[in-house]
Tab-separated table of C-alpha atoms and ligand atoms in Angstrom:
chain	number	residue	atom	x	y	z
Y	157	UNK	CA	32.701	17.181	-68.266
Y	158	UNK	CA	32.007	13.404	-68.001
Y	159	UNK	CA	28.910	12.947	-65.546
Y	160	UNK	CA	29.936	14.897	-62.021
Y	161	UNK	CA	30.888	12.483	-58.829
Y	162	UNK	CA	29.261	14.200	-56.109
Y	163	UNK	CA	30.414	12.979	-52.447
Y	164	UNK	CA	28.189	12.847	-49.372
Y	165	UNK	CA	29.377	12.680	-45.733
Y	166	UNK	CA	26.630	11.273	-43.501
Y	167	UNK	CA	24.376	8.633	-43.639
Y	168	UNK	CA	21.320	9.693	-41.484
Y	169	UNK	CA	18.266	11.244	-42.816
Y	170	UNK	CA	19.605	14.823	-43.978
Y	171	UNK	CA	22.646	12.500	-46.241
Y	172	UNK	CA	20.396	9.871	-47.588
Y	173	UNK	CA	17.697	12.031	-48.210
Y	174	UNK	CA	20.151	14.430	-49.724
Y	175	UNK	CA	21.794	11.958	-51.805
Y	176	UNK	CA	18.090	10.683	-52.931
Y	177	UNK	CA	17.380	14.265	-54.220
Y	178	UNK	CA	20.678	14.739	-56.171
Y	179	UNK	CA	19.999	11.858	-58.405
Y	180	UNK	CA	16.257	12.985	-59.019
Y	181	UNK	CA	17.658	16.446	-59.903
Y	182	UNK	CA	20.971	15.318	-61.922
Y	183	UNK	CA	20.375	11.554	-62.976
Y	184	UNK	CA	23.493	11.684	-64.979
Y	185	UNK	CA	25.693	12.110	-61.622
Y	186	UNK	CA	27.451	9.428	-60.049
Y	187	UNK	CA	26.964	9.723	-56.074
Y	188	UNK	CA	28.592	8.081	-52.993
Y	189	UNK	CA	28.097	8.512	-49.136
Y	190	UNK	CA	30.190	8.482	-47.152
Y	191	UNK	CA	29.695	7.516	-43.300
Y	192	UNK	CA	31.355	6.401	-40.043
Y	193	UNK	CA	28.381	4.925	-38.880
Y	194	UNK	CA	24.746	3.928	-40.766
Y	195	UNK	CA	21.294	2.370	-39.384
Y	196	UNK	CA	20.770	1.745	-36.805
Y	197	UNK	CA	23.764	3.539	-34.843
Y	198	UNK	CA	22.740	7.370	-36.312
Y	199	UNK	CA	21.239	9.912	-34.384
Y	200	UNK	CA	18.407	9.908	-36.382
Y	201	UNK	CA	17.447	6.352	-35.257
Y	202	UNK	CA	17.003	7.682	-31.826
Y	203	UNK	CA	14.899	10.062	-33.035
Y	204	UNK	CA	10.349	9.925	-32.502
Y	205	UNK	CA	10.040	11.118	-36.081
Y	206	UNK	CA	6.993	13.008	-35.638
Y	207	UNK	CA	6.516	15.693	-38.479
Y	208	UNK	CA	5.754	17.756	-35.897
Y	209	UNK	CA	8.231	21.395	-36.711
Y	210	UNK	CA	10.561	22.954	-34.704
Y	211	UNK	CA	11.111	26.800	-35.367
Y	212	UNK	CA	14.720	27.984	-35.820
Y	213	UNK	CA	14.654	31.644	-34.941
Y	214	UNK	CA	17.203	31.961	-37.633
Y	215	UNK	CA	15.381	30.585	-40.788
Y	216	UNK	CA	12.306	33.035	-41.806
Y	217	UNK	CA	8.792	31.016	-41.503
Y	218	UNK	CA	7.655	31.075	-44.640
Y	219	UNK	CA	11.279	28.882	-45.758
Y	220	UNK	CA	10.600	26.581	-42.488
Y	221	UNK	CA	6.825	26.133	-44.201
Y	222	UNK	CA	8.125	25.164	-47.544
Y	223	UNK	CA	10.386	22.693	-45.753
Y	224	UNK	CA	7.948	20.967	-43.727
Y	225	UNK	CA	5.266	21.356	-46.712
Y	226	UNK	CA	7.997	19.841	-49.287
Y	227	UNK	CA	8.217	17.088	-46.895
Y	228	UNK	CA	4.627	16.456	-45.249
Y	229	UNK	CA	3.143	15.648	-49.446
Y	230	UNK	CA	6.501	13.328	-50.149
Y	231	UNK	CA	6.011	11.134	-46.949
Y	232	UNK	CA	1.766	11.661	-47.342
Y	233	UNK	CA	1.907	10.100	-50.708
Y	234	UNK	CA	4.378	6.974	-49.791
Y	235	UNK	CA	1.449	7.040	-46.473
Y	236	UNK	CA	-0.829	6.319	-49.221
Y	237	UNK	CA	0.972	3.631	-51.451
Y	238	UNK	CA	2.565	-0.024	-51.015
Y	239	UNK	CA	5.448	1.042	-49.665
Y	240	UNK	CA	4.314	2.795	-46.173
Y	241	UNK	CA	4.447	-0.424	-44.269
Y	242	UNK	CA	8.151	-1.266	-45.264
Y	243	UNK	CA	9.041	2.703	-45.002
Y	244	UNK	CA	7.431	2.831	-41.509
Y	245	UNK	CA	5.383	5.534	-42.584
Y	246	UNK	CA	1.736	6.425	-41.446
Y	247	UNK	CA	-1.027	8.722	-40.300
Y	248	UNK	CA	-1.402	9.565	-36.714
Y	249	UNK	CA	-3.859	11.446	-34.414
Y	250	UNK	CA	-4.034	13.204	-31.387
Y	251	UNK	CA	-3.582	15.808	-28.822
Y	252	UNK	CA	-1.578	18.585	-28.086
Y	253	UNK	CA	-2.014	19.838	-24.760
Y	254	UNK	CA	-1.159	22.915	-22.402
Y	255	UNK	CA	-1.567	23.891	-19.097
Y	256	UNK	CA	-1.969	27.612	-20.471
Y	257	UNK	CA	-3.491	28.806	-23.265
Y	258	UNK	CA	-0.526	29.109	-25.441
Y	259	UNK	CA	0.405	33.006	-27.129
Y	260	UNK	CA	0.243	31.379	-30.707
Y	261	UNK	CA	-3.020	29.511	-31.061
Y	262	UNK	CA	-2.475	28.921	-34.130
Y	263	UNK	CA	1.182	27.299	-35.254
Y	264	UNK	CA	2.467	28.155	-38.533
Y	265	UNK	CA	2.374	24.696	-39.810
Y	266	UNK	CA	-1.390	24.848	-38.774
Y	267	UNK	CA	-2.927	24.280	-42.584
Y	268	UNK	CA	0.156	21.458	-43.263
Y	269	UNK	CA	-1.135	18.948	-40.729
Y	270	UNK	CA	-4.442	17.181	-41.273
Y	271	UNK	CA	-7.807	18.319	-39.825
Y	272	UNK	CA	-6.235	20.757	-37.533
Y	273	UNK	CA	-8.853	22.225	-34.076
Y	274	UNK	CA	-9.509	23.415	-31.051
Y	275	UNK	CA	-10.220	20.504	-28.580
Y	276	UNK	CA	-13.442	20.051	-27.419
Y	277	UNK	CA	-14.301	20.242	-23.776
Y	278	UNK	CA	-14.976	16.376	-23.918
Y	279	UNK	CA	-11.555	15.571	-25.215
Y	280	UNK	CA	-9.890	17.712	-22.363
Y	281	UNK	CA	-11.294	16.059	-19.944
Y	282	UNK	CA	-8.782	13.279	-20.370
Y	283	UNK	CA	-6.293	15.669	-19.534
Y	284	UNK	CA	-7.578	17.207	-15.950
Y	285	UNK	CA	-3.936	19.039	-15.269
Y	286	UNK	CA	-4.721	20.807	-18.982
Y	287	UNK	CA	-6.899	23.726	-20.193
Y	288	UNK	CA	-6.337	23.856	-24.103
Y	289	UNK	CA	-5.719	21.608	-25.988
Y	290	UNK	CA	-4.738	21.401	-30.097
Y	291	UNK	CA	-6.154	18.560	-31.629
Y	292	UNK	CA	-4.782	16.952	-34.997
Y	293	UNK	CA	-2.976	14.240	-37.540
Y	294	UNK	CA	0.255	14.186	-38.694
Y	295	UNK	CA	3.019	11.467	-39.939
Y	296	UNK	CA	5.317	9.746	-38.078
Y	297	UNK	CA	8.488	7.490	-39.780
Y	298	UNK	CA	9.181	4.951	-37.765
Y	299	UNK	CA	13.093	5.681	-38.581
Y	300	UNK	CA	15.183	2.798	-38.446
Y	301	UNK	CA	12.926	1.473	-41.267
Y	302	UNK	CA	12.711	4.530	-43.506
Y	303	UNK	CA	16.490	4.717	-42.740
Y	304	UNK	CA	17.089	1.326	-44.303
Y	305	UNK	CA	14.196	1.863	-47.356
Y	306	UNK	CA	16.025	5.398	-48.359
Y	307	UNK	CA	19.554	3.216	-48.599
Y	308	UNK	CA	17.457	0.001	-50.260
Y	309	UNK	CA	16.514	3.220	-53.170
Y	310	UNK	CA	19.476	4.308	-53.094
Y	311	UNK	CA	21.651	0.540	-53.536
Y	312	UNK	CA	19.137	0.151	-56.155
Y	313	UNK	CA	20.060	3.110	-58.495
Y	314	UNK	CA	23.675	3.110	-58.113
Y	315	UNK	CA	24.902	4.749	-55.317
Y	316	UNK	CA	27.891	3.361	-53.281
Y	317	UNK	CA	28.034	3.224	-49.612
Y	318	UNK	CA	31.388	3.195	-48.046
Y	319	UNK	CA	32.004	3.004	-43.930
Y	320	UNK	CA	34.572	5.798	-43.657
Y	321	UNK	CA	35.078	8.589	-41.409
Y	322	UNK	CA	36.215	11.654	-42.832
Y	323	UNK	CA	38.615	13.564	-40.838
Y	324	UNK	CA	38.728	16.835	-43.939
Y	325	UNK	CA	36.991	17.214	-46.445
Y	326	UNK	CA	39.606	17.909	-48.602
Y	327	UNK	CA	40.228	13.928	-48.833
Y	328	UNK	CA	37.645	13.423	-51.647
Y	329	UNK	CA	38.550	16.588	-53.537
Y	330	UNK	CA	40.807	14.434	-56.179
Y	331	UNK	CA	37.557	12.180	-56.661
Y	332	UNK	CA	35.137	14.134	-56.075
Y	333	UNK	CA	33.646	16.644	-58.286
Y	334	UNK	CA	31.230	18.552	-55.185
Y	335	UNK	CA	31.173	17.368	-51.438
Y	336	UNK	CA	27.968	17.782	-49.119
Y	337	UNK	CA	28.221	17.830	-46.194
Y	338	UNK	CA	25.363	16.068	-43.960
Y	339	UNK	CA	27.410	15.201	-40.404
Y	340	UNK	CA	24.994	16.106	-38.334
Y	341	UNK	CA	26.549	16.479	-34.839
Y	342	UNK	CA	29.985	15.531	-36.860
Y	343	UNK	CA	30.389	18.835	-38.186
Y	344	UNK	CA	31.291	20.575	-35.096
Y	345	UNK	CA	34.408	18.746	-35.735
Y	346	UNK	CA	34.591	18.000	-38.980
Y	347	UNK	CA	34.158	21.366	-39.999
Y	348	UNK	CA	34.603	23.441	-36.418
Y	349	UNK	CA	31.752	25.056	-36.805
Y	350	UNK	CA	31.019	26.713	-33.200
Y	351	UNK	CA	27.753	27.666	-34.139
Y	352	UNK	CA	26.695	23.601	-33.976
Y	353	UNK	CA	26.500	22.322	-30.602
Y	354	UNK	CA	24.196	19.142	-29.098
Y	355	UNK	CA	20.892	19.222	-27.514
Y	356	UNK	CA	20.765	15.717	-25.553
Y	357	UNK	CA	17.730	13.449	-26.081
Y	358	UNK	CA	16.823	10.750	-24.061
Y	359	UNK	CA	14.019	8.620	-25.621
Y	360	UNK	CA	12.211	5.316	-24.224
Y	361	UNK	CA	10.861	3.067	-26.570
Y	362	UNK	CA	8.599	0.123	-25.242
Y	363	UNK	CA	6.001	-2.405	-26.016
Y	364	UNK	CA	1.994	-0.668	-25.115
Y	365	UNK	CA	0.589	-1.480	-28.445
Y	366	UNK	CA	-3.353	-0.713	-27.141
Y	367	UNK	CA	-1.731	3.221	-27.613
Y	368	UNK	CA	-2.857	4.612	-31.214
Y	369	UNK	CA	-2.635	7.835	-30.561
Y	370	UNK	CA	-0.219	10.469	-29.855
Y	371	UNK	CA	0.185	13.207	-26.900
Y	372	UNK	CA	2.593	16.174	-26.471
Y	373	UNK	CA	2.929	18.463	-24.151
Y	374	UNK	CA	2.380	21.592	-25.477
Y	375	UNK	CA	6.074	22.468	-23.947
Y	376	UNK	CA	7.348	19.984	-26.454
Y	377	UNK	CA	9.107	17.510	-23.478
Y	378	UNK	CA	6.811	15.115	-22.686
Y	379	UNK	CA	5.039	12.862	-25.842
Y	380	UNK	CA	3.834	10.049	-26.050
Y	381	UNK	CA	3.920	8.832	-30.245
Y	382	UNK	CA	2.600	5.217	-31.160
Y	383	UNK	CA	4.708	3.886	-34.105
Y	384	UNK	CA	4.201	0.723	-35.807
Y	385	UNK	CA	5.899	-1.606	-33.731
Y	386	UNK	CA	6.700	0.789	-30.720
Y	387	UNK	CA	5.411	3.870	-28.634
Y	388	UNK	CA	8.081	6.413	-28.263
Y	389	UNK	CA	7.926	8.644	-24.251
Y	390	UNK	CA	9.779	11.176	-24.243
Y	391	UNK	CA	11.845	13.407	-23.188
Y	392	UNK	CA	14.578	15.542	-22.451
Y	393	UNK	CA	16.480	19.005	-24.304
Y	394	UNK	CA	19.557	18.978	-22.509
Y	395	UNK	CA	22.077	21.509	-24.134
Y	396	UNK	CA	25.709	21.313	-24.782
Y	397	UNK	CA	25.534	17.741	-23.052
Y	398	UNK	CA	27.736	15.354	-25.280
Y	399	UNK	CA	27.106	12.600	-23.140
Y	400	UNK	CA	25.666	9.056	-25.467
Y	401	UNK	CA	24.966	7.232	-21.592
Y	402	UNK	CA	21.464	6.612	-20.995
Y	403	UNK	CA	20.792	8.229	-17.000
Y	404	UNK	CA	18.475	5.869	-15.259
Y	405	UNK	CA	17.435	8.833	-12.967
Y	406	UNK	CA	16.087	10.729	-16.136
Y	407	UNK	CA	14.401	7.194	-17.633
Y	408	UNK	CA	12.458	7.549	-14.342
Y	409	UNK	CA	11.261	10.647	-14.832
Y	410	UNK	CA	10.085	10.679	-18.356
Y	411	UNK	CA	8.520	6.987	-17.290
Y	412	UNK	CA	5.888	9.137	-14.634
Y	413	UNK	CA	5.583	12.337	-16.581
Y	414	UNK	CA	4.703	10.125	-19.779
Y	415	UNK	CA	2.273	7.922	-17.092
Y	416	UNK	CA	1.005	10.983	-15.762
Y	417	UNK	CA	-0.688	12.207	-19.452
Y	418	UNK	CA	-1.556	8.031	-20.306
Y	419	UNK	CA	-2.188	6.415	-16.919
Y	420	UNK	CA	-2.111	2.953	-18.931
Y	421	UNK	CA	1.234	3.322	-19.823
Y	422	UNK	CA	2.094	1.270	-16.809
Y	423	UNK	CA	1.268	-1.504	-17.757
Y	424	UNK	CA	3.701	-1.186	-20.775
Y	425	UNK	CA	6.741	-3.618	-21.677
Y	426	UNK	CA	10.328	-4.502	-22.735
Y	427	UNK	CA	11.520	-0.916	-21.875
Y	428	UNK	CA	14.473	0.372	-24.560
Y	429	UNK	CA	16.400	3.541	-23.231
Y	430	UNK	CA	18.041	5.445	-26.158
Y	431	UNK	CA	20.113	8.915	-26.505
Y	432	UNK	CA	20.758	11.144	-29.374
Y	433	UNK	CA	22.645	14.211	-29.966
Y	434	UNK	CA	20.452	16.729	-31.924
Y	435	UNK	CA	22.548	18.232	-34.013
Y	436	UNK	CA	21.110	22.514	-33.199
Y	437	UNK	CA	22.422	25.837	-34.644
Y	438	UNK	CA	20.222	29.052	-34.474
Y	439	UNK	CA	19.124	28.013	-38.224
Y	440	UNK	CA	20.064	24.993	-40.468
Y	441	UNK	CA	23.197	25.514	-42.271
Y	442	UNK	CA	22.085	25.249	-46.002
Y	443	UNK	CA	24.244	27.106	-48.935
Y	444	UNK	CA	27.327	27.085	-50.750
Y	445	UNK	CA	30.968	27.501	-50.314
Y	446	UNK	CA	33.997	26.997	-52.001
Y	447	UNK	CA	36.995	25.571	-50.061
Y	448	UNK	CA	40.561	26.493	-51.863
Y	449	UNK	CA	43.574	25.834	-51.504
Y	450	UNK	CA	46.994	26.468	-53.083
Y	451	UNK	CA	44.509	27.387	-56.177
Y	452	UNK	CA	42.256	24.815	-55.871
Y	453	UNK	CA	39.043	24.600	-55.452
Y	454	UNK	CA	36.376	22.670	-53.975
Y	455	UNK	CA	32.866	23.261	-54.260
Y	456	UNK	CA	30.697	21.952	-51.433
Y	457	UNK	CA	27.356	21.992	-49.919
Y	458	UNK	CA	26.795	22.140	-46.197
Y	459	UNK	CA	23.456	20.830	-45.700
Y	460	UNK	CA	23.618	20.310	-41.486
Y	461	UNK	CA	21.869	21.745	-38.183
Y	462	UNK	CA	18.741	20.259	-38.580
Y	463	UNK	CA	18.174	20.188	-34.052
Y	464	UNK	CA	14.757	18.437	-32.956
Y	465	UNK	CA	13.264	19.074	-36.477
Y	466	UNK	CA	15.300	17.204	-38.780
Y	467	UNK	CA	12.466	14.872	-39.840
Y	468	UNK	CA	9.766	16.828	-39.946
Y	469	UNK	CA	11.649	19.247	-42.897
Y	470	UNK	CA	14.439	16.621	-44.172
Y	471	UNK	CA	12.845	16.306	-48.038
Y	472	UNK	CA	12.480	20.004	-48.135
Y	473	UNK	CA	16.258	20.766	-46.911
Y	474	UNK	CA	16.769	17.827	-48.801
Y	475	UNK	CA	15.465	19.230	-52.063
Y	476	UNK	CA	17.107	22.597	-51.891
Y	477	UNK	CA	20.533	21.608	-50.900
Y	478	UNK	CA	20.345	19.140	-54.400
Y	479	UNK	CA	19.092	22.436	-55.930
Y	480	UNK	CA	23.074	23.872	-54.499
Y	481	UNK	CA	24.361	20.711	-55.555
Y	482	UNK	CA	23.152	21.779	-59.612
Y	483	UNK	CA	24.266	24.727	-59.229
Y	484	UNK	CA	27.379	23.706	-58.371
Y	485	UNK	CA	27.715	21.730	-61.228
Y	486	UNK	CA	26.646	24.066	-63.615
Y	487	UNK	CA	29.493	26.703	-62.452
Y	488	UNK	CA	31.777	23.628	-63.006
Y	489	UNK	CA	30.700	23.474	-66.028
Y	490	UNK	CA	31.209	26.765	-67.572
Y	491	UNK	CA	34.569	27.041	-66.175
Y	492	UNK	CA	35.536	23.421	-67.823
Y	493	UNK	CA	34.049	25.013	-71.189
Y	494	UNK	CA	36.502	28.203	-70.888
Y	495	UNK	CA	39.070	26.495	-70.611
Y	496	UNK	CA	38.634	24.551	-73.477
Y	497	UNK	CA	38.488	27.981	-75.475
V	99	FAD	P1	22.730	11.583	-37.970
V	99	FAD	O1	20.882	11.122	-38.048
V	99	FAD	O2	23.552	12.391	-36.393
V	99	FAD	O3	23.741	11.517	-39.231
V	99	FAD	C1	24.932	12.226	-39.152
V	99	FAD	C2	25.907	11.098	-39.899
V	99	FAD	O4	26.749	11.652	-40.065
V	99	FAD	C3	25.398	10.208	-39.310
V	99	FAD	O5	26.290	8.892	-40.330
V	99	FAD	C4	27.221	10.133	-38.820
V	99	FAD	O6	27.611	8.847	-39.030
V	99	FAD	C5	27.877	10.802	-40.003
V	99	FAD	N1	29.639	11.902	-39.809
V	99	FAD	C6	29.185	12.450	-38.855
V	99	FAD	N2	30.166	12.800	-39.142
V	99	FAD	C7	30.983	12.246	-39.916
V	99	FAD	C8	32.131	12.304	-40.096
V	99	FAD	N3	33.615	12.764	-40.388
V	99	FAD	N4	32.675	11.287	-41.173
V	99	FAD	C9	31.458	10.237	-42.152
V	99	FAD	N5	30.271	10.664	-41.298
V	99	FAD	C10	30.230	11.158	-40.492
V	99	FAD	N6	13.441	15.113	-35.259
V	99	FAD	C11	11.755	15.362	-36.002
V	99	FAD	O7	11.448	15.797	-36.947
V	99	FAD	N7	10.671	14.601	-35.561
V	99	FAD	C12	10.898	13.929	-33.917
V	99	FAD	O8	10.515	13.527	-33.694
V	99	FAD	C13	12.588	13.963	-33.460
V	99	FAD	N8	12.567	13.298	-32.310
V	99	FAD	C14	14.012	13.178	-31.812
V	99	FAD	C15	13.859	12.469	-30.655
V	99	FAD	C16	15.366	12.187	-29.848
V	99	FAD	C17	15.298	12.055	-28.870
V	99	FAD	C18	16.419	13.306	-30.809
V	99	FAD	C19	17.926	13.248	-30.218
V	99	FAD	C20	16.360	14.155	-31.917
V	99	FAD	C21	14.690	14.068	-32.383
V	99	FAD	N9	14.485	14.318	-33.480
V	99	FAD	C22	12.760	14.697	-34.289
V	99	FAD	C23	15.924	14.893	-34.381
V	99	FAD	C24	16.259	14.359	-35.674
V	99	FAD	O9	16.875	13.190	-35.320
V	99	FAD	C25	17.634	15.235	-36.102
V	99	FAD	O10	17.248	16.582	-36.653
V	99	FAD	C26	18.630	14.271	-37.653
V	99	FAD	O11	17.980	12.762	-37.144
V	99	FAD	C27	19.365	14.838	-37.715
V	99	FAD	O12	19.651	14.224	-38.981
V	99	FAD	P2	21.108	13.920	-39.139
V	99	FAD	O13	21.734	13.769	-40.887
V	99	FAD	O14	21.004	15.724	-39.652
V	99	FAD	O15	22.081	13.605	-38.471
């Protein structure tokens, strides 16, 4: 079999990192990325990019922890390298605060982030409405620079990228041996996945360079995440809302909630409002499928449905998707050598 040809659909953090992992595990593969949108116009561009996992109820916790660990280790190495600034990856310390002590005082990811500990009484004085808190250091991706860094690295290894809306995965079958579906919320239409639904998120990106620590309310709804250039203020979680239009009432509400956690934000400037649709599902769809039409077969690997935690687990799921692509290629090689006999 000649060099296997792989098409990846989608150029958000999942598509680009999956393309990268495919090349790392199968350097002889030729990889092409098709997407109707590239950075800065993907959901991944809107995200805050904090490495704090979201829990997928349908995926075993040890699997989610492994995905998070792989992602943390990978990004930590970048954060400690000369690439850090261009890739937009940095360590950030801060607090997660709770009005009432949570049932689970030690989240499953507490030994993956750095220096996880309960907050001291002195630290809690900064948050008079909260009685419990956790302090830790994690990583943050500044999303548009990270996506551009991934694109640049892919192009440098010869990956072709085309702007194209794929209406049906079969469109790619005559030219590609394996197709990888990383279409995010687009998979709802592309493969008719009724288990996939949008969870709308509105955030503000503001100029407040004095804010250096993250602050997150334990319910995950209100957060202040400082990046290299802008601070992300959030947020909302609106299940089944497909609207990409910013809502002015929501903007005011987010700003007020964040100012009640960090009053100095009243002086923030240059407020930009962004909206994205989290591609949400009971569990990430990470599996092989062989499509079949009139006796013709098309091996597909799905990697979508990362909901509120795509950045936190992207490298782990991309590595697993790349292994599945490797399995598809191995199966094709077996059938092509049998056909020659
Ligand atoms: P996308 O970024 O949407 O990429 C999908 C790609 O597929 C796009 O390029 C699209 O154009 C393409 N596509 C779709 N359909 C087709 C088609 N038919 N043909 C061709 N191309 C197609 N996660 C975290 O871990 N930490 C956070 O702090 C965080 N904050 C967030 C804040 C907000 C407000 C939001 C909305 C999300 C946040 N997330 C966060 C979640 C994260 O953004 C997502 O999990 C992640 O971006 C999903 O990546 P993706 O590549 O699957 O989707």
